[in-house]
Short mmCIF file of N, CA and C in Angstrom, two decimals:
data_model
loop_
_atom_site.label_atom_id
_atom_site.label_comp_id
_atom_site.label_asym_id
_atom_site.label_seq_id
_atom_site.Cartn_x
_atom_site.Cartn_y
_atom_site.Cartn_z
N MET A 1 -4.39 -16.02 -5.32
CA MET A 1 -4.04 -14.92 -5.41
C MET A 1 -2.70 -14.15 -4.90
N GLY A 2 -2.10 -13.03 -4.85
CA GLY A 2 -0.65 -12.78 -4.48
C GLY A 2 -1.04 -11.86 -3.62
N ALA A 3 -2.63 -11.79 -3.07
CA ALA A 3 -2.25 -11.81 -1.18
C ALA A 3 -2.91 -12.30 0.22
N ARG A 4 -1.70 -11.60 0.81
CA ARG A 4 -2.36 -13.12 2.12
C ARG A 4 -3.17 -12.61 3.19
N VAL A 5 -3.56 -12.74 4.01
CA VAL A 5 -4.10 -12.46 5.38
C VAL A 5 -3.39 -12.89 6.78
N GLU A 6 -3.63 -12.27 7.24
CA GLU A 6 -3.04 -12.20 8.90
C GLU A 6 -4.61 -13.02 9.52
N LYS A 7 -3.70 -13.76 10.97
CA LYS A 7 -5.49 -14.09 11.28
C LYS A 7 -4.92 -13.31 12.70
N VAL A 8 -6.69 -13.14 12.59
CA VAL A 8 -6.92 -12.36 13.88
C VAL A 8 -7.04 -13.09 14.48
N LYS A 9 -8.12 -12.54 15.64
CA LYS A 9 -9.12 -12.78 17.32
C LYS A 9 -10.00 -12.52 15.73
N ASN A 10 -12.01 -13.56 16.09
CA ASN A 10 -12.57 -13.38 16.17
C ASN A 10 -13.43 -12.40 16.01
N SER A 11 -13.55 -11.80 15.49
CA SER A 11 -15.25 -9.81 15.93
C SER A 11 -16.03 -10.11 16.99
N THR A 12 -16.08 -9.28 17.47
CA THR A 12 -16.96 -8.95 19.31
C THR A 12 -18.35 -8.17 18.15
N ASP A 13 -17.77 -7.20 17.74
CA ASP A 13 -18.70 -6.73 17.12
C ASP A 13 -19.57 -5.84 15.76
N THR A 14 -19.60 -7.13 15.52
CA THR A 14 -20.14 -7.82 14.00
C THR A 14 -21.60 -7.62 13.62
N VAL A 15 -22.43 -7.99 14.67
CA VAL A 15 -24.05 -6.83 14.88
C VAL A 15 -24.24 -5.50 14.87
N ILE A 16 -23.16 -5.04 15.77
CA ILE A 16 -22.83 -3.43 16.36
C ILE A 16 -22.97 -2.60 14.77
N HIS A 17 -21.91 -2.86 13.91
CA HIS A 17 -21.08 -1.90 13.01
C HIS A 17 -21.59 -2.79 11.44
N TYR A 18 -23.00 -3.75 11.84
CA TYR A 18 -23.33 -4.04 10.33
C TYR A 18 -23.70 -3.95 8.81
N PRO A 19 -25.01 -1.98 9.84
CA PRO A 19 -24.82 -1.24 8.77
C PRO A 19 -24.42 -0.42 8.54
N ASP A 20 -23.63 0.55 8.86
CA ASP A 20 -22.55 0.70 8.95
C ASP A 20 -21.52 0.17 7.86
N ARG A 21 -21.09 -0.27 8.21
CA ARG A 21 -20.15 -1.36 7.32
C ARG A 21 -20.54 -1.34 5.46
N LYS A 22 -22.11 -2.10 5.57
CA LYS A 22 -23.32 -2.12 4.27
C LYS A 22 -22.74 -0.92 3.89
N ALA A 23 -23.48 0.34 4.36
CA ALA A 23 -23.88 0.99 3.71
C ALA A 23 -21.89 1.71 3.20
N PHE A 24 -21.01 1.75 3.90
CA PHE A 24 -19.90 1.60 3.00
C PHE A 24 -19.04 1.36 2.36
N THR A 25 -19.63 -0.29 1.94
CA THR A 25 -19.29 -1.17 1.35
C THR A 25 -20.21 -0.85 0.25
N LEU A 26 -21.34 0.13 0.06
CA LEU A 26 -21.87 0.15 -1.54
C LEU A 26 -22.40 2.05 -1.87
N VAL A 27 -21.79 2.47 -1.18
CA VAL A 27 -21.20 3.58 -1.07
C VAL A 27 -19.54 4.40 -1.29
N ALA A 28 -19.12 3.97 -0.53
CA ALA A 28 -17.56 4.05 -0.92
C ALA A 28 -16.37 3.24 -1.44
N VAL A 29 -16.61 2.77 -0.97
CA VAL A 29 -16.05 1.15 -2.55
C VAL A 29 -16.24 1.20 -4.21
N PRO A 30 -17.52 1.79 -4.22
CA PRO A 30 -17.51 1.83 -6.12
C PRO A 30 -17.29 3.05 -6.28
N ILE A 31 -16.18 4.21 -5.40
CA ILE A 31 -16.67 6.12 -5.35
C ILE A 31 -15.24 5.52 -6.11
N ALA A 32 -15.13 4.71 -4.57
CA ALA A 32 -12.78 4.37 -4.41
C ALA A 32 -12.62 4.20 -5.85
N ARG A 33 -13.86 2.34 -7.05
CA ARG A 33 -12.91 1.87 -8.10
C ARG A 33 -13.12 2.99 -8.86
N LYS A 34 -13.76 3.58 -8.25
CA LYS A 34 -14.59 4.20 -10.19
C LYS A 34 -13.28 5.95 -10.13
N LYS A 35 -13.21 6.27 -9.45
CA LYS A 35 -12.36 7.75 -9.00
C LYS A 35 -10.84 7.53 -8.91
N TYR A 36 -10.37 5.74 -8.51
CA TYR A 36 -8.97 5.54 -8.18
C TYR A 36 -9.01 4.75 -8.80
N GLY A 37 -9.35 3.07 -8.80
CA GLY A 37 -8.43 1.42 -9.02
C GLY A 37 -9.42 0.93 -8.13
N ASP A 38 -8.39 -0.07 -8.27
CA ASP A 38 -9.36 -2.03 -7.52
C ASP A 38 -8.44 -1.88 -6.43
N ILE A 39 -7.24 -1.39 -6.79
CA ILE A 39 -6.10 -1.22 -5.66
C ILE A 39 -7.02 -0.66 -3.72
N THR A 40 -7.67 0.49 -4.77
CA THR A 40 -8.50 1.04 -3.22
C THR A 40 -9.27 1.32 -3.26
N ALA A 41 -9.93 0.29 -3.70
CA ALA A 41 -11.35 -0.32 -3.50
C ALA A 41 -11.37 -1.50 -3.14
N ASN A 42 -10.02 -1.96 -2.86
CA ASN A 42 -10.05 -3.28 -2.60
C ASN A 42 -9.94 -3.31 -1.12
N LEU A 43 -8.26 -2.22 -0.87
CA LEU A 43 -8.23 -1.70 0.19
C LEU A 43 -9.40 -1.20 1.74
N LEU A 44 -9.84 -0.34 0.99
CA LEU A 44 -10.92 0.10 1.59
C LEU A 44 -11.57 -1.34 2.03
N GLN A 45 -12.37 -2.07 1.11
CA GLN A 45 -13.69 -2.66 1.75
C GLN A 45 -12.93 -4.26 2.67
N HIS A 46 -11.18 -4.22 2.40
CA HIS A 46 -10.40 -5.22 2.85
C HIS A 46 -10.53 -4.45 5.12
N SER A 47 -11.00 -3.37 4.81
CA SER A 47 -10.97 -2.62 6.84
C SER A 47 -12.64 -2.76 7.11
N LEU A 48 -13.05 -2.65 5.96
CA LEU A 48 -14.84 -3.01 5.85
C LEU A 48 -14.78 -4.80 6.27
N ASP A 49 -14.07 -5.91 6.06
CA ASP A 49 -14.12 -6.65 6.71
C ASP A 49 -13.94 -6.40 7.59
N TYR A 50 -14.50 -7.76 9.34
CA TYR A 50 -14.99 -7.76 10.19
C TYR A 50 -13.21 -7.71 10.74
N LYS A 51 -12.45 -6.90 11.35
CA LYS A 51 -11.02 -6.60 12.18
C LYS A 51 -9.78 -7.62 11.30
N PRO A 52 -10.43 -6.69 10.38
CA PRO A 52 -9.02 -7.85 9.16
C PRO A 52 -7.10 -7.35 9.42
N GLY A 53 -7.14 -8.50 9.39
CA GLY A 53 -5.76 -8.66 9.33
C GLY A 53 -5.02 -8.51 8.54
N ASN A 54 -3.51 -7.41 8.88
CA ASN A 54 -2.97 -7.19 7.95
C ASN A 54 -2.53 -7.51 6.81
N LEU A 55 -2.18 -7.21 5.68
CA LEU A 55 -2.42 -7.77 3.43
C LEU A 55 -1.18 -7.87 3.63
N HIS A 56 -0.74 -9.34 2.67
CA HIS A 56 0.93 -9.54 2.13
C HIS A 56 0.91 -9.54 1.23
N PHE A 57 1.82 -8.63 0.43
CA PHE A 57 1.08 -8.73 -0.99
C PHE A 57 2.59 -9.32 -1.80
N ASN A 58 2.72 -10.47 -2.50
CA ASN A 58 3.46 -10.97 -2.36
C ASN A 58 4.05 -10.31 -4.68
N GLU A 59 5.47 -11.22 -5.03
CA GLU A 59 5.26 -10.02 -6.08
C GLU A 59 5.37 -10.49 -6.93
N TRP A 60 4.29 -11.20 -7.44
CA TRP A 60 3.17 -11.59 -8.21
C TRP A 60 1.93 -11.02 -8.42
N SER A 61 1.49 -10.51 -7.31
CA SER A 61 0.14 -9.78 -7.26
C SER A 61 0.07 -8.74 -8.31
N TYR A 62 -1.29 -8.51 -8.29
CA TYR A 62 -1.07 -7.26 -8.56
C TYR A 62 -0.89 -5.87 -8.31
N GLU A 63 -0.99 -5.35 -6.91
CA GLU A 63 -0.30 -4.65 -6.23
C GLU A 63 0.81 -4.14 -6.34
N ALA A 64 1.31 -6.30 -6.20
CA ALA A 64 3.30 -5.70 -6.28
C ALA A 64 3.95 -4.83 -8.32
N GLN A 65 3.31 -5.76 -8.88
CA GLN A 65 3.61 -4.75 -10.76
C GLN A 65 3.35 -4.62 -10.67
N GLN A 66 2.53 -2.84 -10.02
CA GLN A 66 1.78 -1.70 -10.27
C GLN A 66 3.12 -1.60 -9.29
N VAL A 67 2.86 -1.30 -8.20
CA VAL A 67 4.56 -0.79 -7.91
C VAL A 67 5.41 -0.66 -8.32
N LYS A 68 5.93 -2.60 -9.08
CA LYS A 68 7.05 -2.47 -9.47
C LYS A 68 7.28 -1.30 -10.71
N LYS A 69 6.20 -1.25 -11.82
CA LYS A 69 5.69 -0.32 -11.95
C LYS A 69 6.09 1.38 -12.07
N SER A 70 6.40 1.30 -11.51
CA SER A 70 6.24 2.95 -10.94
C SER A 70 7.48 3.76 -10.99
N LYS A 71 7.38 5.06 -10.85
CA LYS A 71 9.06 5.90 -10.92
C LYS A 71 9.01 5.70 -10.51
N GLU A 72 8.59 5.30 -9.25
CA GLU A 72 9.31 5.91 -7.23
C GLU A 72 10.20 4.59 -7.46
N HIS A 73 9.34 3.70 -7.80
CA HIS A 73 10.54 2.71 -7.98
C HIS A 73 11.42 1.98 -7.70
N ILE A 74 11.43 2.43 -9.78
CA ILE A 74 12.09 2.14 -10.62
C ILE A 74 13.81 3.29 -9.88
N ALA A 75 13.32 4.33 -9.68
CA ALA A 75 14.57 5.39 -9.34
C ALA A 75 15.15 4.87 -7.57
N ILE A 76 14.32 4.47 -7.00
CA ILE A 76 14.33 3.32 -5.09
C ILE A 76 15.49 2.56 -6.02
N VAL A 77 15.53 1.58 -6.40
CA VAL A 77 15.83 0.33 -7.55
C VAL A 77 16.90 0.64 -8.19
N ASN A 78 17.32 1.36 -8.91
CA ASN A 78 18.85 2.12 -10.41
C ASN A 78 19.66 2.83 -9.29
N ASP A 79 18.83 3.82 -7.71
CA ASP A 79 20.04 4.51 -7.18
C ASP A 79 21.47 4.11 -6.16
N GLU A 80 20.64 2.83 -5.77
CA GLU A 80 20.85 1.85 -4.57
C GLU A 80 21.58 0.86 -6.04
N VAL A 81 21.23 0.53 -6.95
CA VAL A 81 22.39 0.09 -7.48
C VAL A 81 23.62 0.15 -7.89
N LYS A 82 23.63 2.03 -8.36
CA LYS A 82 24.68 2.46 -8.58
C LYS A 82 25.15 3.57 -7.58
N LYS A 83 25.18 3.21 -6.26
CA LYS A 83 26.49 2.64 -5.05
C LYS A 83 26.98 1.75 -5.42
N ALA A 84 26.10 0.11 -5.27
CA ALA A 84 26.49 -0.28 -4.79
C ALA A 84 27.86 -0.39 -6.43
N ASN A 85 27.55 -0.48 -7.22
CA ASN A 85 28.45 -0.99 -8.11
C ASN A 85 29.27 0.35 -8.37
N ALA A 86 28.81 1.41 -7.88
CA ALA A 86 30.97 2.53 -7.74
C ALA A 86 31.38 2.07 -6.43
N LYS A 87 30.88 0.91 -5.66
CA LYS A 87 31.94 1.08 -4.73
C LYS A 87 32.00 -0.90 -4.45
N LYS A 88 31.42 -1.08 -5.42
CA LYS A 88 32.20 -2.91 -5.71
C LYS A 88 31.89 -3.63 -4.73
N VAL A 89 30.46 -4.02 -4.22
CA VAL A 89 30.55 -4.27 -3.15
C VAL A 89 29.59 -6.04 -3.48
N LYS A 90 29.54 -7.08 -2.53
CA LYS A 90 29.03 -7.95 -2.87
C LYS A 90 27.53 -8.21 -2.48
N SER A 91 26.81 -7.21 -1.42
CA SER A 91 25.55 -6.98 -0.80
C SER A 91 25.22 -5.57 -0.94
N PHE A 92 24.15 -5.23 -0.14
CA PHE A 92 23.41 -4.01 -0.09
C PHE A 92 22.29 -4.07 0.84
N SER A 93 21.63 -3.00 1.51
CA SER A 93 20.98 -2.56 1.90
C SER A 93 19.84 -1.07 2.45
N TYR A 94 19.65 -0.81 2.36
CA TYR A 94 18.62 0.13 2.47
C TYR A 94 17.51 0.23 3.37
N ASN A 95 17.14 0.78 4.09
CA ASN A 95 15.95 1.77 4.71
C ASN A 95 15.64 2.34 4.38
N GLY A 96 14.44 3.50 4.04
CA GLY A 96 13.54 5.44 3.42
C GLY A 96 12.13 4.31 3.79
N SER A 97 12.10 5.57 2.71
CA SER A 97 10.49 5.88 2.35
C SER A 97 10.29 6.70 1.45
N GLU A 98 8.65 6.92 0.63
CA GLU A 98 8.38 7.24 -0.70
C GLU A 98 7.58 7.47 -0.26
N GLN A 99 6.95 8.37 -1.38
CA GLN A 99 5.76 8.86 -1.44
C GLN A 99 5.43 8.80 -2.87
N LEU A 100 4.65 7.56 -2.67
CA LEU A 100 3.54 6.36 -5.34
C LEU A 100 3.41 8.14 -5.57
N GLU A 101 4.08 8.11 -6.99
CA GLU A 101 2.83 9.80 -6.16
C GLU A 101 2.34 10.19 -8.54
N SER A 102 3.78 8.96 -9.04
CA SER A 102 2.90 8.49 -10.24
C SER A 102 2.53 7.79 -10.94
N ASP A 103 0.62 7.42 -9.94
CA ASP A 103 -0.13 6.19 -10.65
C ASP A 103 -1.25 6.76 -9.20
N ARG A 104 -2.03 7.24 -9.44
CA ARG A 104 -3.02 7.43 -8.64
C ARG A 104 -3.99 6.96 -7.52
N ASP A 105 -3.91 5.13 -8.04
CA ASP A 105 -4.44 4.76 -7.07
C ASP A 105 -3.20 4.04 -6.02
N LEU A 106 -1.92 3.95 -6.55
CA LEU A 106 -1.13 3.83 -5.74
C LEU A 106 -1.32 5.02 -4.80
N TYR A 107 -0.40 6.23 -5.51
CA TYR A 107 -0.73 7.17 -4.68
C TYR A 107 -2.27 7.25 -3.58
N ASN A 108 -3.38 6.82 -3.75
CA ASN A 108 -4.80 6.68 -2.56
C ASN A 108 -4.34 6.28 -1.62
N ALA A 109 -3.68 4.75 -3.14
CA ALA A 109 -4.42 3.42 -1.59
C ALA A 109 -2.81 3.31 -0.54
N PHE A 110 -1.53 3.83 -1.12
CA PHE A 110 -0.62 2.81 -0.42
C PHE A 110 0.25 5.13 0.39
N HIS A 111 -0.08 5.65 -0.63
CA HIS A 111 0.87 6.96 -0.15
C HIS A 111 2.20 7.08 -0.30
N LYS A 112 2.39 6.84 0.97
CA LYS A 112 3.91 7.33 2.43
C LYS A 112 4.11 5.57 1.83
N MET A 113 4.49 5.53 1.29
CA MET A 113 5.51 3.94 2.25
C MET A 113 6.40 3.53 3.02
N LYS A 114 6.62 3.59 3.80
CA LYS A 114 8.22 2.67 3.49
C LYS A 114 9.06 2.04 3.08
N TYR A 115 9.68 1.50 2.95
CA TYR A 115 10.48 0.17 1.85
C TYR A 115 11.45 -0.56 2.93
N LYS A 116 12.23 -1.50 2.47
CA LYS A 116 13.07 -1.74 2.71
C LYS A 116 13.80 -2.20 2.20
N ILE A 117 15.00 -2.00 1.10
CA ILE A 117 15.47 -2.87 -0.05
C ILE A 117 16.36 -3.21 0.53
N ASP A 118 17.22 -4.28 -0.79
CA ASP A 118 17.95 -5.72 -0.25
C ASP A 118 19.04 -6.09 -2.14
N GLY A 119 19.32 -6.32 -1.81
CA GLY A 119 20.49 -6.45 -2.94
C GLY A 119 21.81 -7.55 -2.66
N THR A 120 21.96 -8.39 -3.11
CA THR A 120 22.36 -9.58 -3.64
C THR A 120 23.67 -10.10 -4.88
N TYR A 121 25.07 -9.17 -4.91
CA TYR A 121 25.85 -10.47 -6.26
C TYR A 121 25.48 -11.87 -6.85
N VAL A 122 25.36 -11.72 -7.55
CA VAL A 122 25.09 -13.41 -8.02
C VAL A 122 25.71 -13.26 -9.18
N ASN A 123 26.96 -13.71 -9.17
CA ASN A 123 27.19 -14.03 -11.05
C ASN A 123 27.22 -13.04 -11.61
N GLY A 124 27.44 -12.04 -11.69
CA GLY A 124 27.36 -10.96 -12.94
C GLY A 124 25.81 -9.62 -12.39
N GLN A 125 25.06 -10.07 -11.60
CA GLN A 125 23.47 -9.38 -11.59
C GLN A 125 23.77 -9.59 -10.58
N TRP A 126 22.82 -8.17 -10.05
CA TRP A 126 21.76 -7.77 -8.28
C TRP A 126 20.38 -8.64 -8.51
N LYS A 127 20.26 -9.78 -7.37
CA LYS A 127 18.91 -9.41 -7.40
C LYS A 127 18.61 -9.17 -6.09
N ILE A 128 18.16 -8.13 -6.22
CA ILE A 128 17.25 -8.18 -5.56
C ILE A 128 15.51 -8.05 -4.97
N THR A 129 15.60 -7.52 -3.82
CA THR A 129 14.37 -7.41 -2.67
C THR A 129 13.75 -6.27 -2.13
N THR A 130 12.73 -5.83 -2.64
CA THR A 130 12.62 -4.68 -1.73
C THR A 130 10.94 -4.95 -1.00
N THR A 131 10.38 -4.86 -0.05
CA THR A 131 9.48 -4.38 0.84
C THR A 131 9.19 -3.30 1.23
N TYR A 132 7.77 -2.72 0.90
CA TYR A 132 7.06 -1.75 1.00
C TYR A 132 5.96 -1.95 2.32
N SER A 133 5.95 -0.71 2.82
CA SER A 133 5.08 -0.81 4.16
C SER A 133 4.62 0.16 4.34
N ASP A 134 2.83 0.05 4.34
CA ASP A 134 1.70 0.75 4.57
C ASP A 134 0.80 1.02 5.58
N VAL A 135 0.51 2.12 6.40
CA VAL A 135 -0.64 2.07 7.86
C VAL A 135 -1.42 2.30 6.98
N TYR A 136 -2.81 1.63 6.20
CA TYR A 136 -3.92 2.88 5.58
C TYR A 136 -3.94 4.31 6.20
N ASN A 137 -4.13 4.72 5.48
CA ASN A 137 -4.19 6.21 6.30
C ASN A 137 -6.50 6.39 5.34
N PHE A 138 -7.54 6.14 6.17
CA PHE A 138 -8.84 6.61 6.20
C PHE A 138 -8.60 8.00 5.68
N GLU A 139 -8.76 8.61 6.93
CA GLU A 139 -8.85 9.95 6.32
C GLU A 139 -8.09 11.18 5.50
N CYS A 140 -7.35 10.34 5.42
CA CYS A 140 -6.28 11.80 3.57
C CYS A 140 -7.51 10.43 2.27
N ASN A 141 -7.42 9.71 3.30
CA ASN A 141 -8.10 9.75 1.70
C ASN A 141 -9.34 9.15 1.47
N PHE A 142 -10.30 9.80 2.33
CA PHE A 142 -11.80 9.88 2.13
C PHE A 142 -11.68 11.37 1.77
N ARG A 143 -10.45 12.23 2.11
CA ARG A 143 -10.76 13.36 2.11
C ARG A 143 -10.25 13.57 0.72
N GLN A 144 -10.00 13.09 -0.19
CA GLN A 144 -9.98 12.99 -1.54
C GLN A 144 -10.25 12.45 -2.26
N MET A 145 -11.00 11.58 -1.55
CA MET A 145 -12.06 10.78 -2.75
C MET A 145 -12.92 11.36 -3.11
N PHE A 146 -13.57 12.43 -1.53
CA PHE A 146 -14.63 12.51 -1.67
C PHE A 146 -14.13 14.53 -2.50
N THR A 147 -13.90 14.64 -3.10
CA THR A 147 -13.03 16.07 -4.43
C THR A 147 -12.38 16.62 -3.14
N GLY A 148 -11.83 16.38 -2.38
CA GLY A 148 -10.47 17.25 -1.46
C GLY A 148 -10.71 17.76 -0.60
N ASN A 149 -9.98 19.10 -1.28
CA ASN A 149 -10.47 19.74 0.17
C ASN A 149 -10.83 21.03 0.28
N ASN A 150 -12.46 20.71 0.54
CA ASN A 150 -13.48 22.21 0.21
C ASN A 150 -14.17 21.18 2.01
N LYS A 151 -16.02 21.92 1.32
CA LYS A 151 -16.28 20.74 2.72
C LYS A 151 -16.90 19.62 2.43
N LEU A 152 -17.19 19.03 1.52
CA LEU A 152 -17.23 17.63 1.43
C LEU A 152 -16.62 17.28 1.87
N GLY A 153 -15.09 17.24 1.08
CA GLY A 153 -14.03 16.41 1.53
C GLY A 153 -14.33 16.50 2.89
N TRP A 154 -13.98 17.47 3.81
CA TRP A 154 -13.19 17.34 5.06
C TRP A 154 -14.77 16.98 5.99
N ALA A 155 -16.48 16.44 5.24
CA ALA A 155 -16.87 16.17 6.30
C ALA A 155 -16.95 14.65 5.71
N ALA A 156 -16.16 13.94 5.46
CA ALA A 156 -16.11 12.85 4.75
C ALA A 156 -14.84 12.33 5.37
N ALA A 157 -13.86 13.54 5.96
CA ALA A 157 -12.38 12.68 6.95
C ALA A 157 -13.03 12.94 7.74
N ASN A 158 -13.53 13.67 8.57
CA ASN A 158 -14.97 14.02 9.62
C ASN A 158 -15.24 12.83 10.12
N LEU A 159 -16.49 12.02 9.19
CA LEU A 159 -16.45 10.68 9.58
C LEU A 159 -16.27 9.64 9.14
N THR A 160 -14.86 9.65 8.37
CA THR A 160 -14.37 8.21 8.34
C THR A 160 -13.47 8.56 10.37
N ASN A 161 -13.34 10.11 10.97
CA ASN A 161 -12.85 9.87 12.14
C ASN A 161 -13.86 8.68 13.18
N LEU A 162 -15.02 9.40 12.84
CA LEU A 162 -15.35 9.27 13.66
C LEU A 162 -16.03 7.25 13.55
N MET A 163 -15.90 6.64 12.11
CA MET A 163 -16.59 4.87 11.98
C MET A 163 -15.25 4.04 12.98
N GLU A 164 -14.16 5.22 12.46
CA GLU A 164 -12.35 4.54 13.08
C GLU A 164 -13.33 4.69 14.63
N SER A 165 -13.25 5.14 15.52
CA SER A 165 -13.50 5.56 16.70
C SER A 165 -14.29 4.11 16.54
N TRP A 166 -15.36 4.24 16.11
CA TRP A 166 -16.25 3.74 16.81
C TRP A 166 -16.12 2.11 16.08
N GLY A 167 -15.37 1.42 15.89
CA GLY A 167 -14.40 0.29 14.78
C GLY A 167 -15.14 -0.05 13.95
N THR A 168 -16.09 0.55 12.79
CA THR A 168 -16.15 0.16 11.59
C THR A 168 -15.38 0.04 10.68
N LEU A 169 -14.19 1.31 10.40
CA LEU A 169 -13.18 1.10 9.94
C LEU A 169 -12.14 0.56 10.59
N ASN A 170 -11.36 -0.12 10.24
CA ASN A 170 -10.99 -0.46 11.20
C ASN A 170 -9.39 -0.83 10.00
N GLU A 171 -8.42 -0.30 10.87
CA GLU A 171 -6.02 0.87 10.42
C GLU A 171 -5.34 -1.00 10.53
N TYR A 172 -5.53 -0.76 9.44
CA TYR A 172 -3.99 -2.46 9.42
C TYR A 172 -3.26 -1.80 8.29
N THR A 173 -2.05 -2.21 8.02
CA THR A 173 -0.58 -3.03 7.77
C THR A 173 -0.48 -3.44 6.05
N SER A 174 0.09 -2.95 4.69
CA SER A 174 -0.30 -3.64 3.44
C SER A 174 1.71 -4.21 3.26
N TYR A 175 1.82 -4.43 3.46
CA TYR A 175 3.21 -4.69 2.59
C TYR A 175 2.97 -5.69 1.27
N VAL A 176 4.27 -5.41 0.80
CA VAL A 176 4.19 -5.43 -1.03
C VAL A 176 5.36 -5.89 -1.36
N THR A 177 5.49 -6.84 -1.31
CA THR A 177 6.72 -7.52 -1.57
C THR A 177 7.22 -7.15 -3.89
N VAL A 178 8.82 -6.93 -3.30
CA VAL A 178 9.12 -6.60 -5.50
C VAL A 178 10.01 -7.52 -5.15
N THR A 179 10.23 -7.67 -6.90
CA THR A 179 11.59 -8.46 -6.92
C THR A 179 12.21 -8.43 -8.06
N ASP A 180 13.49 -7.67 -8.38
CA ASP A 180 14.44 -6.88 -8.96
C ASP A 180 15.36 -7.99 -9.48
N THR A 181 15.65 -7.82 -10.93
CA THR A 181 17.17 -8.51 -11.29
C THR A 181 18.28 -7.02 -12.60
N ARG A 182 19.63 -7.01 -12.07
CA ARG A 182 20.32 -5.91 -12.60
C ARG A 182 20.84 -5.84 -12.49
N LYS A 183 22.05 -5.92 -14.21
CA LYS A 183 23.67 -5.92 -13.71
C LYS A 183 24.30 -5.65 -13.45
N ALA A 184 25.60 -6.36 -12.58
CA ALA A 184 26.26 -5.43 -11.97
C ALA A 184 28.02 -5.62 -12.25
N TRP A 185 28.34 -5.09 -11.12
CA TRP A 185 29.73 -4.43 -12.05
C TRP A 185 30.36 -5.85 -11.69
N LYS A 186 31.38 -6.14 -13.38
CA LYS A 186 31.87 -7.33 -12.82
C LYS A 186 33.63 -7.52 -12.19
#
């Protein structure tokens, strides 16, 4: 499996929030899987686990492969390589943020991700590592999942706020690492 979970302290609210989590697992997770896909559903399920740690997806994970195929990631890499080749530098590094909109599942799961891209010149090629990070935004995601900006969507977003304040849903950060190679200047 391509994901690693950070260790966190044991939770003391297992009994208190079990019914809430069970209901969300039975209702919201299947809706997320059907409407968006596996990434959204798995991130939601991870939050419903008891006090989850941050998730780290390596370059071989399904999540990283989907990010790597996105038009936004390809544009980020190509833009940085173009600038580095024009300057004929031996390395580059850049921080930014990008909305992943080209895939519904990526858009809902990660939406606007911060990223750090680093490239190193090796024998006429760029060896590139991009690390994305995002805090899962339940309010936005649930409003979208339950039909958007209508009353049902806003009710879902409000319920989500309550569930976060009760500790049923727990925010965490996902990190996705993607590696690429590109032709460099000679």
